[in-house]
Short mmCIF file of C-alpha atoms and ligand atoms in Angstrom, two decimals:
data_model
loop_
_atom_site.label_atom_id
_atom_site.label_comp_id
_atom_site.label_asym_id
_atom_site.label_seq_id
_atom_site.Cartn_x
_atom_site.Cartn_y
_atom_site.Cartn_z
CA MET A 13 -73.46 46.73 20.46
CA PRO A 14 -70.87 47.27 17.93
CA ASP A 15 -69.02 44.07 17.08
CA THR A 16 -65.30 45.37 18.76
CA LYS A 17 -63.85 42.33 18.24
CA SER A 18 -60.18 42.13 15.55
CA PHE A 19 -58.44 39.78 14.04
CA HIS A 20 -56.15 42.65 12.73
CA MET A 21 -51.70 42.49 14.41
CA SER A 22 -51.71 45.09 16.48
CA PRO A 23 -49.54 47.96 16.63
CA GLU A 24 -47.21 46.79 19.19
CA GLU A 25 -47.24 43.41 17.58
CA PHE A 26 -46.08 44.23 14.51
CA ARG A 27 -43.65 46.87 16.18
CA ARG A 28 -41.87 43.24 17.65
CA GLN A 29 -42.67 40.48 14.71
CA GLY A 30 -40.93 43.84 12.43
CA TYR A 31 -38.13 43.40 14.71
CA ALA A 32 -38.22 39.80 14.92
CA VAL A 33 -38.08 40.16 10.45
CA ILE A 34 -35.55 42.35 10.21
CA ASP A 35 -32.97 40.53 13.10
CA TRP A 36 -34.51 37.18 10.48
CA ILE A 37 -32.93 38.64 6.99
CA ALA A 38 -30.22 40.52 9.05
CA ASP A 39 -29.51 36.59 10.36
CA TYR A 40 -30.00 35.75 6.76
CA PHE A 41 -27.17 37.54 4.92
CA ALA A 42 -25.60 36.19 7.41
CA ARG A 43 -25.33 32.99 7.05
CA VAL A 44 -26.34 32.85 3.64
CA GLU A 45 -22.14 31.44 2.18
CA ASP A 46 -23.87 28.72 4.42
CA PHE A 47 -26.82 27.93 2.30
CA PRO A 48 -25.93 26.01 -1.28
CA VAL A 49 -26.48 28.26 -3.92
CA LEU A 50 -29.19 26.55 -6.28
CA SER A 51 -31.84 25.01 -4.31
CA ARG A 52 -31.67 21.10 -4.03
CA ALA A 53 -35.81 20.76 -3.63
CA SER A 54 -37.31 18.98 -6.70
CA PRO A 55 -40.67 19.64 -7.80
CA GLY A 56 -43.18 20.01 -4.92
CA GLU A 57 -40.66 19.22 -2.48
CA ILE A 58 -42.28 22.29 -0.90
CA ARG A 59 -45.38 22.17 -1.66
CA SER A 60 -45.80 18.54 -0.07
CA GLN A 61 -45.11 20.21 2.61
CA LEU A 62 -48.04 22.70 2.55
CA PRO A 63 -50.83 22.28 4.48
CA GLN A 64 -54.22 21.25 1.74
CA ALA A 65 -56.05 23.77 2.66
CA ALA A 66 -55.79 27.12 4.29
CA PRO A 67 -56.51 27.33 8.24
CA GLN A 68 -60.03 28.48 10.12
CA ALA A 69 -58.24 30.70 12.29
CA GLY A 70 -55.37 32.67 12.58
CA GLU A 71 -52.07 31.88 13.96
CA ALA A 72 -49.31 33.07 15.52
CA PHE A 73 -46.75 34.65 13.55
CA GLU A 74 -44.25 33.12 15.33
CA THR A 75 -46.01 29.74 14.14
CA ILE A 76 -45.25 31.11 10.47
CA LEU A 77 -41.14 32.43 9.83
CA GLY A 78 -41.23 29.63 11.87
CA ASP A 79 -41.73 27.80 8.61
CA VAL A 80 -40.33 30.42 6.29
CA GLU A 81 -36.90 28.46 7.85
CA ARG A 82 -38.50 25.49 8.09
CA VAL A 83 -40.41 24.92 5.01
CA ILE A 84 -39.43 27.64 2.25
CA LEU A 85 -35.99 28.57 3.99
CA PRO A 86 -35.40 24.98 1.51
CA GLY A 87 -36.55 25.76 -1.65
CA ILE A 88 -34.83 29.68 -2.07
CA THR A 89 -31.87 29.66 -4.91
CA HIS A 90 -29.99 32.39 -2.96
CA TRP A 91 -29.30 35.28 -5.09
CA GLN A 92 -27.93 37.13 -2.54
CA SER A 93 -25.34 35.33 -1.87
CA PRO A 94 -22.30 36.11 -2.94
CA ASN A 95 -21.92 32.66 -4.40
CA PHE A 96 -25.07 33.90 -7.55
CA TYR A 97 -23.01 34.35 -10.56
CA ALA A 98 -26.13 32.96 -12.41
CA TYR A 99 -27.76 34.67 -15.15
CA PHE A 100 -28.06 38.41 -14.39
CA PRO A 101 -27.08 39.28 -10.45
CA ALA A 102 -30.87 41.21 -9.19
CA ASN A 103 -29.11 42.64 -6.42
CA ALA A 104 -30.16 44.03 -3.05
CA SER A 105 -28.81 46.09 0.11
CA GLY A 106 -29.91 47.62 2.98
CA PRO A 107 -30.09 50.26 2.18
CA ALA A 108 -32.62 49.96 -0.92
CA ILE A 109 -34.75 47.20 1.30
CA LEU A 110 -35.92 49.53 4.02
CA GLY A 111 -36.74 51.62 1.55
CA ASP A 112 -39.01 49.06 0.70
CA LEU A 113 -40.37 48.28 3.62
CA LEU A 114 -40.92 51.60 3.52
CA SER A 115 -42.95 51.66 0.88
CA SER A 116 -44.76 49.18 2.44
CA GLY A 117 -45.40 50.99 5.44
CA LEU A 118 -46.82 53.80 3.83
CA GLY A 119 -48.46 52.00 1.26
CA VAL A 120 -49.75 54.58 -1.29
CA GLN A 121 -50.39 54.38 -4.78
CA GLY A 122 -48.94 56.61 -7.20
CA MET A 123 -51.07 56.25 -9.94
CA LEU A 124 -52.11 59.87 -10.42
CA TRP A 125 -49.85 63.40 -9.21
CA SER A 126 -52.81 64.47 -6.52
CA THR A 127 -52.84 60.98 -5.51
CA SER A 128 -49.60 61.12 -3.47
CA PRO A 129 -47.08 64.63 -4.89
CA ALA A 130 -44.41 63.21 -3.12
CA CYS A 131 -44.33 60.08 -4.70
CA THR A 132 -44.22 61.33 -7.75
CA GLU A 133 -42.70 64.21 -7.72
CA LEU A 134 -38.86 62.16 -5.91
CA GLU A 135 -39.06 59.86 -9.30
CA THR A 136 -39.11 62.23 -11.46
CA GLN A 137 -36.51 63.90 -9.17
CA VAL A 138 -34.47 60.98 -9.03
CA LEU A 139 -34.77 59.92 -11.99
CA ASP A 140 -33.61 62.84 -13.27
CA TRP A 141 -30.73 62.66 -11.32
CA LEU A 142 -29.36 59.20 -13.39
CA VAL A 143 -29.34 61.05 -16.66
CA PRO A 144 -26.10 63.75 -15.01
CA MET A 145 -25.32 60.68 -13.34
CA LEU A 146 -25.30 57.62 -16.89
CA GLY A 147 -23.91 60.57 -19.10
CA LEU A 148 -27.25 60.09 -20.25
CA PRO A 149 -28.79 62.25 -22.84
CA GLU A 150 -30.19 65.88 -21.89
CA ARG A 151 -33.63 65.40 -23.83
CA PHE A 152 -34.30 62.62 -20.80
CA LEU A 153 -34.97 65.32 -18.54
CA SER A 154 -38.04 65.92 -17.37
CA SER A 155 -37.22 70.02 -17.56
CA GLY A 156 -36.85 70.05 -21.06
CA SER A 157 -39.55 67.19 -23.91
CA GLY A 158 -38.52 64.06 -22.40
CA GLY A 159 -38.32 62.34 -18.90
CA GLY A 160 -38.22 59.26 -16.84
CA VAL A 161 -40.59 56.92 -15.51
CA ILE A 162 -39.57 53.81 -12.49
CA HIS A 163 -41.21 50.55 -14.36
CA ASP A 164 -41.86 47.15 -13.08
CA SER A 165 -38.61 45.49 -15.67
CA ALA A 166 -37.03 46.28 -19.03
CA SER A 167 -39.54 44.28 -20.86
CA SER A 168 -42.54 46.58 -20.11
CA ALA A 169 -40.69 49.03 -20.66
CA VAL A 170 -39.66 47.64 -24.08
CA LEU A 171 -43.50 47.74 -24.15
CA CYS A 172 -43.81 51.20 -23.92
CA ALA A 173 -41.67 52.10 -26.30
CA LEU A 174 -42.58 49.04 -29.23
CA LEU A 175 -46.65 50.31 -28.83
CA ALA A 176 -45.27 54.31 -28.76
CA GLY A 177 -43.18 53.72 -31.51
CA ARG A 178 -46.18 52.67 -33.00
CA GLU A 179 -48.28 54.67 -31.97
CA ARG A 180 -45.91 58.06 -33.42
CA ALA A 181 -45.64 55.68 -36.70
CA THR A 182 -49.03 55.63 -37.81
CA GLN A 183 -50.24 59.56 -36.59
CA PHE A 184 -52.22 57.28 -33.40
CA HIS A 185 -54.04 55.01 -36.16
CA SER A 186 -53.30 52.19 -35.21
CA ASN A 187 -54.77 53.46 -31.56
CA ARG A 188 -58.19 53.94 -32.86
CA HIS A 189 -58.75 51.28 -35.53
CA GLY A 190 -56.08 48.71 -34.77
CA CYS A 191 -53.13 46.88 -36.54
CA ASP A 192 -53.12 46.16 -39.79
CA GLY A 193 -49.87 43.30 -40.03
CA ARG A 194 -47.90 45.95 -42.15
CA LEU A 195 -45.41 47.48 -39.29
CA ILE A 196 -41.75 45.47 -39.05
CA ALA A 197 -39.87 45.82 -35.83
CA TYR A 198 -36.04 44.94 -35.71
CA CYS A 199 -33.41 43.19 -33.64
CA SER A 200 -30.70 41.18 -32.88
CA THR A 201 -30.42 37.20 -32.97
CA GLN A 202 -28.73 37.93 -29.41
CA THR A 203 -31.80 40.53 -28.60
CA HIS A 204 -33.68 39.80 -24.91
CA SER A 205 -36.46 37.57 -25.53
CA SER A 206 -38.85 40.54 -23.34
CA VAL A 207 -38.84 42.16 -27.00
CA GLU A 208 -40.53 39.09 -29.04
CA LYS A 209 -42.57 39.34 -25.65
CA ALA A 210 -43.89 43.17 -26.30
CA ALA A 211 -43.86 42.17 -30.54
CA LYS A 212 -47.03 39.66 -29.40
CA ILE A 213 -48.69 41.82 -26.77
CA ALA A 214 -48.59 44.80 -27.97
CA GLY A 215 -49.93 43.29 -31.71
CA ILE A 216 -47.53 43.95 -34.03
CA GLY A 217 -46.78 40.00 -33.91
CA ALA A 218 -43.50 37.61 -33.85
CA GLU A 219 -43.74 37.45 -37.24
CA ASN A 220 -42.81 40.76 -37.64
CA LEU A 221 -39.92 41.23 -35.64
CA ARG A 222 -36.78 40.60 -37.35
CA GLN A 223 -33.91 39.58 -35.96
CA ILE A 224 -30.88 40.60 -37.59
CA GLU A 225 -27.79 38.94 -38.12
CA VAL A 226 -24.96 39.58 -35.43
CA ASP A 227 -20.83 40.16 -36.10
CA GLU A 228 -18.11 38.00 -34.49
CA ASN A 229 -18.79 39.86 -31.13
CA PHE A 230 -22.66 39.25 -30.88
CA ALA A 231 -23.00 42.98 -32.25
CA MET A 232 -25.24 43.61 -34.73
CA ARG A 233 -24.72 44.59 -37.75
CA PRO A 234 -26.00 47.66 -38.89
CA GLN A 235 -25.77 46.96 -42.84
CA ALA A 236 -28.02 44.30 -42.41
CA LEU A 237 -30.58 46.21 -40.56
CA ALA A 238 -30.64 49.29 -43.27
CA ARG A 239 -30.55 46.47 -45.29
CA GLN A 240 -33.42 44.50 -44.28
CA ILE A 241 -35.08 47.57 -43.38
CA ALA A 242 -34.71 48.99 -47.22
CA ALA A 243 -35.96 44.88 -48.43
CA ASP A 244 -39.54 45.21 -45.90
CA GLU A 245 -40.13 48.71 -47.52
CA ALA A 246 -39.62 48.29 -50.54
CA ALA A 247 -42.19 44.89 -49.43
CA GLY A 248 -44.98 47.63 -49.09
CA LEU A 249 -44.55 46.97 -45.56
CA THR A 250 -44.03 49.27 -42.28
CA PRO A 251 -40.69 48.65 -40.90
CA PHE A 252 -41.25 51.07 -37.42
CA PHE A 253 -39.24 49.96 -34.20
CA VAL A 254 -35.63 48.96 -33.71
CA CYS A 255 -34.13 47.44 -30.66
CA ALA A 256 -30.77 48.14 -29.98
CA THR A 257 -29.25 46.10 -26.66
CA VAL A 258 -25.74 47.58 -25.01
CA GLY A 259 -24.52 44.66 -22.80
CA THR A 260 -26.72 41.18 -24.39
CA THR A 261 -27.61 39.13 -21.89
CA SER A 262 -26.71 35.72 -23.37
CA SER A 263 -22.35 37.31 -24.17
CA ASN A 264 -22.90 41.27 -22.90
CA ALA A 265 -22.26 42.43 -26.46
CA ILE A 266 -22.57 45.79 -27.10
CA ASP A 267 -25.17 46.69 -30.34
CA PRO A 268 -22.43 49.96 -31.94
CA VAL A 269 -25.95 52.35 -31.18
CA ARG A 270 -24.29 55.08 -32.75
CA ALA A 271 -24.81 53.75 -36.28
CA LEU A 272 -28.49 51.94 -35.54
CA ALA A 273 -29.18 55.48 -34.74
CA ARG A 274 -27.90 57.00 -38.14
CA VAL A 275 -29.80 54.35 -39.51
CA CYS A 276 -33.24 54.90 -37.74
CA ARG A 277 -33.35 58.25 -38.42
CA GLN A 278 -32.81 57.80 -42.15
CA SER A 279 -36.21 56.00 -42.24
CA ASN A 280 -37.99 57.67 -39.02
CA LEU A 281 -38.45 53.89 -36.69
CA TRP A 282 -38.34 54.96 -33.10
CA LEU A 283 -35.06 53.68 -31.55
CA HIS A 284 -34.90 51.77 -27.60
CA VAL A 285 -31.33 50.79 -26.10
CA ASP A 286 -32.17 47.92 -24.02
CA ALA A 287 -29.24 48.68 -20.79
CA ALA A 288 -30.38 46.63 -18.42
CA MET A 289 -27.98 45.56 -16.35
CA CYS A 290 -25.10 47.16 -17.83
CA GLY A 291 -26.49 50.99 -17.78
CA THR A 292 -25.32 51.07 -14.49
CA ALA A 293 -21.45 50.80 -15.12
CA ALA A 294 -22.00 53.84 -17.13
CA LEU A 295 -21.82 55.43 -13.81
CA CYS A 296 -18.16 55.69 -13.65
CA PRO A 297 -16.57 57.17 -16.48
CA GLU A 298 -13.83 54.90 -18.08
CA PHE A 299 -17.00 53.36 -19.55
CA ARG A 300 -19.14 56.05 -20.24
CA SER A 301 -18.55 55.28 -23.69
CA LEU A 302 -21.53 51.92 -23.77
CA HIS A 303 -23.73 54.84 -24.16
CA ASP A 304 -21.96 56.38 -27.34
CA GLY A 305 -24.58 57.46 -29.73
CA VAL A 306 -28.10 56.94 -26.37
CA GLU A 307 -29.05 60.69 -26.89
CA PHE A 308 -30.10 59.84 -30.88
CA ALA A 309 -32.63 57.07 -29.28
CA ASP A 310 -36.02 58.15 -28.29
CA SER A 311 -36.09 54.98 -25.43
CA TYR A 312 -33.87 54.62 -23.39
CA CYS A 313 -33.89 52.34 -19.87
CA PHE A 314 -31.35 50.14 -17.51
CA ASN A 315 -32.73 47.82 -14.65
CA PRO A 316 -30.54 49.65 -10.56
CA HIS A 317 -32.64 45.98 -9.33
CA LYS A 318 -29.54 44.46 -11.41
CA TRP A 319 -26.32 45.53 -10.83
CA MET A 320 -27.14 48.87 -8.97
CA PHE A 321 -28.09 48.04 -5.24
CA THR A 322 -32.06 48.06 -5.77
CA ASN A 323 -33.45 45.10 -4.92
CA PHE A 324 -35.93 44.15 -7.36
CA ASP A 325 -37.99 46.01 -9.21
CA CYS A 326 -37.10 48.33 -10.74
CA ASP A 327 -36.54 49.93 -13.68
CA CYS A 328 -35.40 53.45 -15.06
CA PHE A 329 -37.46 54.02 -18.98
CA TYR A 330 -36.82 57.27 -20.22
CA VAL A 331 -38.30 58.86 -23.01
CA ALA A 332 -36.35 62.05 -25.43
CA ASP A 333 -40.01 63.35 -25.95
CA ARG A 334 -42.46 62.44 -22.99
CA LYS A 335 -45.86 63.21 -25.81
CA HIS A 336 -45.81 60.43 -28.06
CA LEU A 337 -45.38 57.91 -24.88
CA ILE A 338 -48.29 60.28 -23.06
CA GLN A 339 -51.07 60.26 -25.85
CA THR A 340 -50.42 56.12 -26.74
CA LEU A 341 -51.53 55.88 -23.24
CA SER A 342 -53.77 57.84 -21.08
CA VAL A 343 -57.81 57.91 -20.70
CA LEU A 344 -59.37 59.37 -17.77
CA PRO A 345 -61.84 57.67 -17.48
CA GLU A 346 -64.87 60.04 -15.70
CA TYR A 347 -63.87 58.79 -11.62
CA LEU A 348 -59.40 60.38 -12.36
CA ARG A 349 -60.32 63.74 -12.68
CA ASN A 350 -58.98 66.12 -11.30
CA GLN A 351 -57.76 69.61 -11.11
CA ALA A 352 -53.61 68.77 -11.00
CA THR A 353 -54.38 66.87 -13.30
CA GLU A 354 -56.50 69.63 -15.44
CA SER A 355 -53.71 72.17 -14.33
CA GLY A 356 -51.68 70.22 -16.80
CA ALA A 357 -48.97 70.76 -14.15
CA VAL A 358 -47.62 68.46 -12.96
CA ILE A 359 -46.82 64.30 -14.46
CA ASP A 360 -49.33 61.44 -14.31
CA TYR A 361 -47.74 58.41 -14.06
CA ARG A 362 -50.56 56.04 -15.17
CA ASP A 363 -50.02 57.66 -18.24
CA TRP A 364 -46.38 56.33 -18.49
CA GLN A 365 -47.04 53.24 -18.00
CA VAL A 366 -49.76 49.77 -18.11
CA PRO A 367 -51.45 49.07 -15.53
CA LEU A 368 -53.42 52.26 -13.07
CA GLY A 369 -52.03 51.09 -9.73
CA ARG A 370 -48.10 51.71 -9.44
CA ARG A 371 -46.00 51.26 -5.99
CA PHE A 372 -43.53 54.35 -4.24
CA ARG A 373 -40.41 52.48 -5.24
CA ALA A 374 -38.16 55.50 -6.04
CA LEU A 375 -37.72 55.46 -1.86
CA LYS A 376 -35.91 52.61 -1.96
CA LEU A 377 -33.46 54.23 -5.27
CA TRP A 378 -33.31 57.49 -3.23
CA PHE A 379 -32.04 55.30 -0.66
CA VAL A 380 -29.88 53.48 -2.15
CA ILE A 381 -27.86 56.49 -4.33
CA ARG A 382 -28.38 58.47 -0.79
CA HIS A 383 -26.43 55.69 1.13
CA TYR A 384 -24.09 55.00 -1.34
CA GLY A 385 -23.01 58.84 -3.07
CA ILE A 386 -21.51 58.38 -6.62
CA GLU A 387 -18.74 57.48 -5.25
CA GLY A 388 -19.43 54.26 -3.37
CA LEU A 389 -21.34 53.02 -6.19
CA ARG A 390 -18.53 54.21 -8.57
CA HIS A 391 -16.41 51.59 -6.21
CA HIS A 392 -18.40 48.36 -6.13
CA VAL A 393 -18.95 48.57 -9.93
CA ARG A 394 -16.14 48.80 -10.89
CA GLU A 395 -15.09 46.08 -7.99
CA HIS A 396 -17.35 44.24 -9.99
CA VAL A 397 -15.63 44.50 -13.47
CA ARG A 398 -11.78 44.64 -12.11
CA LEU A 399 -13.04 40.65 -10.09
CA ALA A 400 -15.07 39.90 -13.64
CA GLN A 401 -12.07 40.64 -15.52
CA GLU A 402 -9.08 39.28 -13.21
CA PHE A 403 -11.56 35.58 -13.82
CA ALA A 404 -11.11 36.12 -17.49
CA GLY A 405 -7.69 36.10 -17.60
CA TRP A 406 -7.50 33.22 -15.63
CA VAL A 407 -8.87 31.45 -18.27
CA ARG A 408 -7.25 33.15 -21.49
CA ASN A 409 -4.13 31.91 -18.99
CA ASP A 410 -5.10 28.94 -18.87
CA GLU A 411 -5.03 25.71 -22.01
CA ARG A 412 -7.75 24.09 -22.01
CA PHE A 413 -10.09 26.57 -21.85
CA GLU A 414 -10.93 29.95 -23.98
CA LEU A 415 -13.22 32.84 -23.72
CA ALA A 416 -16.75 32.76 -25.76
CA ALA A 417 -16.87 36.15 -25.98
CA PRO A 418 -15.64 39.33 -25.29
CA ALA A 419 -15.89 40.35 -21.51
CA PRO A 420 -16.35 44.37 -21.93
CA LEU A 421 -17.55 44.74 -18.59
CA ASN A 422 -18.64 41.21 -15.82
CA LEU A 423 -20.20 38.87 -18.04
CA VAL A 424 -16.94 36.12 -17.97
CA CYS A 425 -18.40 32.96 -21.47
CA PHE A 426 -16.25 30.62 -21.31
CA ARG A 427 -15.57 27.15 -22.14
CA LEU A 428 -13.33 23.43 -22.22
CA ARG A 429 -12.17 23.14 -25.62
CA GLN A 430 -13.34 20.45 -24.81
CA GLY A 431 -17.00 19.84 -26.21
CA ASP A 432 -20.35 20.41 -25.50
CA ALA A 433 -20.52 17.16 -22.85
CA ALA A 434 -17.67 18.18 -21.39
CA ASN A 435 -18.83 21.50 -20.48
CA GLN A 436 -22.32 20.74 -19.27
CA ALA A 437 -20.11 17.98 -17.09
CA LEU A 438 -18.84 20.68 -15.55
CA LEU A 439 -21.59 22.88 -15.23
CA ASN A 440 -23.99 20.20 -13.18
CA ALA A 441 -20.78 19.16 -10.94
CA LEU A 442 -20.61 22.60 -10.51
CA ASN A 443 -23.90 24.00 -9.18
CA ALA A 444 -24.50 20.59 -7.86
CA SER A 445 -21.58 21.49 -4.92
CA GLY A 446 -24.70 24.51 -4.13
CA ASP A 447 -20.23 26.11 -4.27
CA LEU A 448 -21.46 28.26 -5.93
CA TYR A 449 -24.27 28.99 -8.83
CA LEU A 450 -23.33 29.26 -12.83
CA THR A 451 -25.88 29.14 -16.10
CA HIS A 452 -25.09 28.55 -19.55
CA THR A 453 -25.86 30.07 -23.06
CA LYS A 454 -25.10 28.35 -26.39
CA LEU A 455 -22.77 31.65 -28.02
CA ASP A 456 -21.43 29.82 -31.97
CA GLY A 457 -23.57 26.71 -31.08
CA LYS A 458 -21.45 25.58 -28.73
CA LEU A 459 -22.38 24.99 -24.66
CA THR A 460 -21.00 28.07 -22.99
CA LEU A 461 -20.50 28.91 -19.29
CA ARG A 462 -21.67 32.48 -18.22
CA LEU A 463 -19.68 33.97 -15.30
CA CYS A 464 -21.82 37.44 -13.54
CA VAL A 465 -19.94 39.18 -11.28
CA GLY A 466 -22.60 41.75 -9.89
CA GLN A 467 -24.06 40.22 -5.98
CA THR A 468 -23.58 42.87 -3.77
CA ASN A 469 -21.21 41.34 -1.37
CA THR A 470 -18.97 38.77 -3.96
CA GLU A 471 -15.34 39.91 -2.91
CA ALA A 472 -11.94 39.20 -4.50
CA ARG A 473 -12.24 35.33 -2.39
CA HIS A 474 -15.64 34.79 -3.68
CA VAL A 475 -14.29 34.98 -7.58
CA GLN A 476 -11.30 33.05 -6.34
CA ALA A 477 -12.76 30.26 -4.85
CA ALA A 478 -15.04 30.39 -8.57
CA TRP A 479 -11.99 29.58 -10.67
CA ARG A 480 -10.60 26.89 -7.78
CA ARG A 481 -13.48 25.08 -7.82
CA VAL A 482 -13.80 25.09 -11.30
CA LEU A 483 -10.48 24.12 -11.33
CA GLU A 484 -11.24 21.41 -9.25
CA GLU A 485 -13.85 19.73 -11.22
CA THR A 486 -11.63 20.22 -14.64
CA ALA A 487 -9.38 18.21 -13.29
CA ARG A 488 -11.71 15.60 -10.92
CA LEU A 489 -14.22 14.99 -14.33
CA ALA A 490 -10.95 14.71 -16.22
CA GLY A 491 -9.55 11.73 -13.70
C1 PLP B 501 -32.59 40.78 -17.69
C2 PLP B 501 -32.73 41.76 -19.62
C3 PLP B 501 -33.51 42.22 -19.67
C4 PLP B 501 -34.61 41.91 -18.63
O1 PLP B 501 -35.14 42.21 -17.86
P1 PLP B 501 -36.33 42.24 -16.71
O2 PLP B 501 -36.43 43.40 -16.83
O3 PLP B 501 -36.64 41.38 -15.76
O4 PLP B 501 -38.18 42.63 -18.01
C5 PLP B 501 -33.80 42.61 -20.74
N1 PLP B 501 -32.92 42.41 -21.64
C6 PLP B 501 -31.39 43.06 -21.19
C7 PLP B 501 -30.72 43.25 -22.02
C8 PLP B 501 -31.58 42.36 -20.13
O5 PLP B 501 -30.03 42.05 -19.50
#
């Protein structure tokens, strides 16, 4: 007798529970403002409510979903609350979530063109769409020498850029024989920590990553970079890589890409431009100057999963010349050989990233771009910038406060003039209230509050309420 017993979810039950999950998510969005934005769970609290061991017998789906409500929700920090202003946004939208769900339903692996041609071709096309949408150089188009690929994160993108730069600088010697410890990479004191992590992973070593000083606006000083490169060359070292940032995480500082590119070209260094959050702003012609000089970059990335309504994970990574990246990361074991690859007529994205397997992430990005249209995306980005600028204006006009950095776009760095203790107390009080969530940074050695406007549903009334809460807590702490 064949064993016909099955524990699988039947297609009928999948349909029914699927509707229930979509209903749950829609209801969640409707009540998200009712929860404290920052989870109040204490360490171990969520885990203590979970059984010691996995269930022996399967459980009803209703029970599982009920536990999401009962056990999981109290341990959620609500990134999709319009009152979330912490870190940088990781925003989402209906079309993106549904595109991601479809990707799960199709469940394809897109490592090779032949493992799902649509997965590769849609990705290539959507990344080509974004080149003129963001005013990026034509060199990044797949029809030229370059091309784009979706990575999970900006961290992965900078790692791949660093690896390709390493190989270009050593004529692929370091991939064959290993690094010699003489390669030197550069970023600024304000650069995201992912560059240091990449230097560690790539075998460059954190000691060989130079943090260049910044100016009064926290942007990298090209002259200081040039001086450090010259000093390293004179010491017999091999400078090979620079990471410039368009919109630093700490203060939204914008490095002078054009001037940095000039320095890079003199010594033939790989220039990577990290525009993780702020690249999205370039959708609007009035913010295009952000990308000034990017035409001289060897690689570039921005994250639609931060500010372009595409839920995590979705980082768009472009290279000006794909052959360095591919030659750096390509391996071809027998079991992956196929006619399409041999023909050279297709892209195999496994050669553009660290892992082999890859999800069909282009679907959600395609859904977002088609749902909103360029016009819709621009509208919401402009609105976020406008609201942040309004908040910055309120800070400027209140003598108890100061702006700690220029606020070029959607991030406002501000603080009480009274010093760190007062600012820490204000931050703690605001976050404990549950009404909103802000995080901090240090600028010029001083504790600074950061308010980043970028959640999909943040409107004027939310930002007004945020400022009102800042004023209320400031008065209470002073009283
Ligand atoms: C958020 C951010 C990163 C890291 O992004 P991941 O996609 O989470 O790796 C890197 N650089 C900048 C400038 C960022 O804002």
